[in-house]
Coordinates of C-alpha atoms in Angstrom, one line a residue:
M1 CA 0.0 0.0 0.0
D2 CA 1.4 3.4 -1.0
D3 CA 1.9 6.4 1.4
T4 CA -1.3 8.1 0.1
A5 CA -3.4 5.1 1.0
R6 CA -1.9 4.9 4.5
D7 CA -2.4 8.7 5.1
P8 CA -4.6 8.9 8.2
V9 CA -5.5 12.6 7.6
P10 CA -8.7 13.0 5.6
Q11 CA -8.7 15.6 2.8
A12 CA -10.5 18.9 2.7
V13 CA -11.0 21.4 0.0
T14 CA -12.4 24.3 2.1
A15 CA -11.5 25.8 5.5
G16 CA -14.9 24.8 6.8
E17 CA -14.2 21.2 6.0
Y18 CA -10.8 21.4 7.6
V19 CA -12.3 22.7 10.9
A20 CA -15.0 20.0 10.7
L21 CA -12.3 17.3 10.5
L22 CA -10.6 18.8 13.6
R23 CA -14.0 18.8 15.4
D24 CA -14.4 15.1 14.6
V25 CA -10.9 14.4 16.0
R26 CA -11.9 16.1 19.2
R27 CA -15.2 14.4 19.4
C28 CA -13.7 10.9 18.9
S29 CA -11.3 11.6 21.7
G30 CA -14.1 11.8 24.2
L31 CA -12.1 14.6 26.0
T32 CA -13.6 17.8 27.3
Y33 CA -12.0 21.1 26.3
R34 CA -10.3 21.5 29.7
E35 CA -8.9 18.0 29.5
I36 CA -7.5 18.8 26.0
S37 CA -6.0 22.0 27.3
R38 CA -4.3 20.2 30.2
R39 CA -2.8 17.6 27.8
A40 CA -1.6 20.2 25.4
S41 CA 0.1 22.1 28.2
A42 CA 1.8 18.9 29.3
A43 CA 3.1 18.5 25.8
G44 CA 4.5 22.0 25.9
H45 CA 1.8 23.9 24.1
W46 CA -0.6 26.7 25.1
L47 CA -4.2 26.0 24.3
P48 CA -6.8 27.4 26.7
P49 CA -10.4 26.0 26.5
S50 CA -11.8 29.3 25.2
T51 CA -9.3 29.4 22.3
L52 CA -10.1 25.7 21.5
A53 CA -13.8 26.4 21.5
T54 CA -13.3 29.4 19.2
M55 CA -11.2 27.5 16.8
L56 CA -13.7 24.6 16.5
G57 CA -16.7 26.8 16.3
R58 CA -15.7 28.7 13.2
T59 CA -15.3 28.0 9.5
T60 CA -12.1 29.9 8.8
L61 CA -8.6 28.3 9.0
P62 CA -7.2 28.2 12.5
R63 CA -3.7 29.3 13.4
E64 CA -1.1 26.7 12.6
R65 CA 0.3 26.7 16.2
T66 CA -3.2 26.1 17.5
V67 CA -3.7 23.1 15.2
V68 CA -0.3 21.7 16.4
A69 CA -1.3 22.2 20.0
L70 CA -4.6 20.4 19.5
L71 CA -2.9 17.4 17.8
A72 CA -0.2 17.3 20.4
A73 CA -2.8 16.9 23.1
F74 CA -3.8 13.6 21.4
D75 CA -0.1 12.3 21.2
T76 CA -0.3 12.6 17.4
S77 CA 2.9 11.5 15.6
A78 CA 5.2 14.1 14.1
A79 CA 4.5 12.7 10.6
E80 CA 0.7 13.0 11.1
V81 CA 1.0 16.5 12.5
E82 CA 3.1 17.5 9.5
R83 CA 0.4 16.2 7.1
W84 CA -2.3 18.2 9.0
V85 CA -0.1 21.3 8.8
Q86 CA 0.7 20.9 5.2
L87 CA -3.0 20.5 4.4
R88 CA -3.7 23.7 6.2
R89 CA -1.0 25.5 4.3
D90 CA -2.3 24.2 1.0
L91 CA -5.8 25.5 1.8
E92 CA -4.4 28.9 2.9
A93 CA -2.4 29.1 -0.4
R94 CA -5.5 28.4 -2.4
A95 CA -7.5 31.0 -0.5
G96 CA -4.7 33.5 -1.3
E97 CA -4.8 32.7 -5.0
R98 CA -8.6 33.3 -5.0
D99 CA -8.1 36.6 -3.3
R100 CA -5.7 37.7 -6.0
Q101 CA -8.1 36.8 -8.8
P102 CA -9.7 39.8 -10.6
S103 CA -13.2 40.7 -9.4
H104 CA -16.1 39.7 -11.6
P105 CA -17.6 42.4 -13.9
A106 CA -21.1 43.5 -13.2
G107 CA -23.8 41.1 -14.4
T108 CA -21.5 38.1 -14.1
A109 CA -22.8 35.3 -11.9
V110 CA -20.5 34.6 -8.9
E111 CA -20.4 31.3 -7.0
L112 CA -21.1 31.8 -3.3
S113 CA -19.2 28.7 -2.3
T114 CA -15.8 27.3 -3.1
V115 CA -15.2 24.1 -5.0
G116 CA -16.7 21.2 -3.1
D117 CA -19.1 23.4 -1.1
P118 CA -22.8 22.5 -1.3
A119 CA -25.4 25.1 -2.3
P120 CA -27.0 26.9 0.6
S121 CA -30.2 25.5 1.9
A122 CA -32.8 26.4 4.4
P123 CA -32.2 25.5 8.1
S124 CA -33.1 22.0 9.0
R125 CA -34.8 21.2 12.3
R126 CA -34.6 17.4 12.2
G127 CA -31.5 16.8 14.3
V128 CA -28.0 15.4 13.6
L129 CA -26.7 14.0 10.3
G130 CA -24.4 11.0 10.2
P131 CA -20.7 11.6 11.0
S132 CA -19.6 11.0 7.4
R133 CA -21.8 14.0 6.3
R134 CA -20.8 16.5 9.0
W135 CA -18.5 18.4 6.7
L136 CA -21.4 18.9 4.2
R137 CA -23.6 20.4 6.9
L138 CA -20.9 22.7 8.2
A139 CA -20.1 23.9 4.7
V140 CA -23.8 24.8 4.3
L141 CA -23.8 26.6 7.7
A142 CA -20.8 28.5 6.6
V143 CA -22.5 29.8 3.5
L144 CA -25.7 30.6 5.3
G145 CA -23.8 32.3 8.1
V146 CA -22.0 34.6 5.6
L147 CA -25.3 35.4 3.9
T148 CA -27.0 36.3 7.3
V149 CA -24.0 37.9 9.1
G150 CA -25.4 41.4 8.8
A151 CA -28.7 40.4 10.4
S152 CA -27.6 38.0 13.2
G153 CA -23.8 38.5 13.7
A154 CA -23.5 34.8 14.3
L155 CA -20.2 34.6 12.6
R156 CA -18.7 38.0 13.2
P157 CA -15.3 38.2 15.1
G158 CA -15.9 38.4 18.8
H159 CA -13.2 36.6 20.7
T160 CA -9.7 37.7 21.6
D161 CA -6.7 35.4 21.9
A162 CA -5.7 35.8 25.6
A163 CA -2.1 35.0 24.9
D164 CA -1.2 38.0 22.8
G165 CA -4.4 40.1 22.8
S166 CA -4.9 39.8 19.1
P167 CA -8.4 39.3 17.7
T168 CA -9.3 36.0 16.1
D169 CA -12.1 35.3 13.6
G170 CA -14.7 33.1 15.2
C171 CA -17.8 33.2 17.4
P172 CA -19.3 36.3 18.9
A173 CA -18.7 37.0 22.5
V174 CA -22.4 36.3 23.2
L175 CA -24.6 33.8 21.5
Q176 CA -28.3 34.6 21.6
Q177 CA -31.7 33.6 20.1
G178 CA -32.0 34.3 16.4
M179 CA -28.4 33.4 15.5
Y180 CA -27.5 30.6 13.1
G181 CA -24.3 28.8 12.2
P182 CA -21.4 26.6 13.4
C183 CA -21.1 28.5 16.7
V184 CA -24.6 27.6 17.6
L185 CA -24.1 24.1 16.4
D186 CA -21.2 23.7 18.8
L187 CA -23.3 25.1 21.7
Q188 CA -26.1 22.6 21.0
E189 CA -23.7 19.7 20.9
R190 CA -22.3 20.8 24.3
L191 CA -25.9 21.1 25.7
V192 CA -26.6 17.5 24.5
A193 CA -23.4 16.3 26.1
G194 CA -24.4 18.0 29.3
G195 CA -27.6 16.0 29.5
L196 CA -30.1 18.5 27.8
N197 CA -31.5 17.1 24.6
V198 CA -32.0 19.8 21.9
P199 CA -32.2 19.7 18.1
V200 CA -28.6 19.9 16.8
D201 CA -29.4 22.0 13.8
G202 CA -27.3 25.2 14.2
W203 CA -30.4 27.3 14.8
F204 CA -30.6 29.3 18.1
G205 CA -34.4 29.1 18.5
T206 CA -36.7 28.8 21.4
D207 CA -35.8 25.2 22.1
T208 CA -32.1 26.1 22.5
A209 CA -32.9 29.2 24.5
G210 CA -35.0 27.1 26.9
R211 CA -32.2 24.6 27.3
V212 CA -29.7 27.3 28.0
M213 CA -31.9 28.8 30.7
A214 CA -32.3 25.3 32.2
F215 CA -28.6 24.8 32.3
Q216 CA -28.0 28.2 33.8
A217 CA -30.6 27.6 36.5
L218 CA -29.3 24.1 37.4
D219 CA -25.7 25.3 37.5
G220 CA -26.3 28.4 39.6
L221 CA -25.6 30.8 36.8
P222 CA -27.5 34.0 36.0
V223 CA -30.5 33.0 33.9
S224 CA -30.4 35.1 30.8
G225 CA -31.0 32.7 27.9
T226 CA -27.8 34.0 26.3
V227 CA -24.4 32.3 26.2
D228 CA -21.2 34.0 27.1
G229 CA -17.7 32.6 27.8
R230 CA -18.7 31.7 31.3
V231 CA -21.5 29.4 30.2
L232 CA -19.3 27.9 27.5
D233 CA -16.5 27.2 30.0
K234 CA -19.0 25.4 32.3
L235 CA -20.2 23.3 29.4
S236 CA -16.6 22.6 28.4
D237 CA -15.8 21.3 31.9
G238 CA -18.1 18.4 31.1
T239 CA -20.7 19.7 33.6
R240 CA -23.9 17.6 33.3
V241 CA -27.3 18.3 34.7
P242 CA -29.0 15.7 36.8
A243 CA -30.5 12.9 34.7
A244 CA -34.0 13.8 33.7
W245 CA -36.9 11.5 34.6
P246 CA -38.0 9.4 31.7
E247 CA -41.5 9.8 30.5
E248 CA -42.7 6.5 31.9
R249 CA -41.5 7.5 35.4
I250 CA -43.2 10.8 35.1
G251 CA -46.5 9.2 34.0
T252 CA -46.4 6.7 36.9
Y253 CA -45.8 9.5 39.5
L254 CA -48.5 11.7 38.0
R255 CA -51.0 8.8 38.4
E256 CA -49.9 8.2 42.0
V257 CA -50.2 11.9 43.0
F258 CA -53.5 12.4 41.1
P259 CA -55.5 9.2 41.8
E260 CA -58.8 11.1 41.4
D261 CA -58.0 12.1 37.8
P262 CA -54.8 10.4 36.6
V263 CA -55.6 10.7 32.9
G264 CA -56.3 14.4 33.2
A265 CA -53.1 15.0 35.1
V266 CA -51.0 13.3 32.4
Q267 CA -52.9 15.1 29.6
V268 CA -52.4 18.6 31.2
A269 CA -48.7 18.0 31.9
R270 CA -48.1 16.7 28.4
C271 CA -49.9 19.7 26.9
L272 CA -47.9 22.2 29.0
S273 CA -44.4 20.7 28.7
G274 CA -44.5 17.6 26.6
L275 CA -43.7 15.7 29.8
D276 CA -40.3 17.3 29.7
P277 CA -39.2 18.2 33.3
Y278 CA -36.5 20.6 32.0
R279 CA -38.8 22.6 29.7
V280 CA -38.4 26.3 30.1
E281 CA -40.4 28.8 28.1
V282 CA -40.6 32.6 27.8
V283 CA -44.1 33.9 27.2
A284 CA -45.1 37.1 25.5
D285 CA -44.8 39.3 28.6
G286 CA -41.2 38.1 29.2
A287 CA -42.1 35.8 32.2
R288 CA -40.4 32.5 32.3
R289 CA -42.2 29.2 33.0
W290 CA -40.5 26.2 34.5
G291 CA -40.9 22.4 34.4
L292 CA -43.7 20.0 33.9
F293 CA -46.5 22.3 35.0
Q294 CA -44.8 25.5 33.8
F295 CA -44.9 27.5 37.1
D296 CA -43.8 31.1 36.3
D297 CA -41.3 33.2 38.2
T298 CA -44.0 35.0 40.1
E299 CA -45.5 31.7 41.4
L300 CA -42.0 30.4 42.4
S301 CA -41.4 33.6 44.3
R302 CA -44.7 33.3 46.1
L303 CA -44.0 29.6 46.9
G304 CA -40.5 30.5 48.2
V305 CA -38.6 28.1 45.8
D306 CA -35.8 28.6 43.4
R307 CA -35.7 27.6 39.7
P308 CA -33.7 24.4 40.1
T309 CA -36.4 23.2 42.5
A310 CA -39.0 24.1 39.9
L311 CA -37.2 21.8 37.4
D312 CA -37.3 18.9 39.9
P313 CA -40.2 16.8 38.5
G314 CA -41.2 15.5 42.0
W315 CA -41.6 19.0 43.4
N316 CA -43.3 20.2 40.3
I317 CA -45.9 17.5 40.4
R318 CA -46.5 17.9 44.1
A319 CA -46.9 21.6 43.7
A320 CA -49.4 21.1 40.9
R321 CA -51.3 18.7 43.3
D322 CA -51.5 21.5 45.9
V323 CA -53.0 23.9 43.2
W324 CA -55.4 21.2 42.1
S325 CA -56.6 20.6 45.7
R326 CA -57.2 24.4 46.2
T327 CA -59.0 25.0 43.0
G328 CA -60.7 21.7 42.6
G329 CA -59.4 21.0 39.1
F330 CA -57.0 21.8 36.3
D331 CA -58.6 25.2 35.4
H332 CA -55.6 27.0 36.7
W333 CA -53.6 25.9 33.6
Q334 CA -54.6 27.0 30.2
C335 CA -53.4 24.8 27.3
D336 CA -55.2 24.6 24.0
S337 CA -53.5 21.5 22.5
G338 CA -51.1 18.7 23.4
R339 CA -47.5 18.9 22.5

């Protein structure tokens, strides 16, 4: 077998594909960002978790020294590191050649993506593609992110390299609802790894915002629904929320607590939260509602409990029972249709 066939480094034709390959290397390692940082430091390289998160969350070529530091953390051989570095240099050279090409005259069609990139498509809300197709999705996100950068700022530069203070192209300092792109995709993957299921589609919608608020509440962070470096660092630490009750256990407990109307209890809880104990929603007036029976902030304050307590399914069901006992039914909750 020749050297090319033995080459363990997959090929890429765009910067986005190159970063996607690095993301796959990190994912296959099973290591958190902080663990990678410590291993890189032990190998004589400087790679803080925030820099690593920025590098893997963007679609532009990372710095050569950062790539080397990441690979060193995995005890990559010198020959393999050289192949990764050479691939990066080749991509950088191609990008330089494209930049030097004359601009297209008016009226000439211009390709939005480089060779090998897929055409842009609308955001998908159906979850994760297979590992072999991840480069394709990230390339799509890169194109869409460029097209929507003016509106959302999802791909604008926002981080600073703490080592030398120089700016790096990458994710914004704060991720928030309405953004779309690889930076949000990375956030969603971290939320899932932390025990909060959410569609991994690169879109920061209401589902992602709710999961962010649940994570912030359970970890004792300010509940803003936006994501800054502090939240990312917590997620990078491998922090996991307590395991959520499965739907079967929730149904069983509801029937035990509401023996007079077990079917009604399950139906109301399903309508309000989809039987999701970590569901958090923001309603039109800005109030937030928590857990299975969606108690809002005002109710929690009156009951003297905090938000993590509200996300505990046992407490939430028992509190709903108290309301049911006082009011004589489920009229306290308004829900037009099941989820």
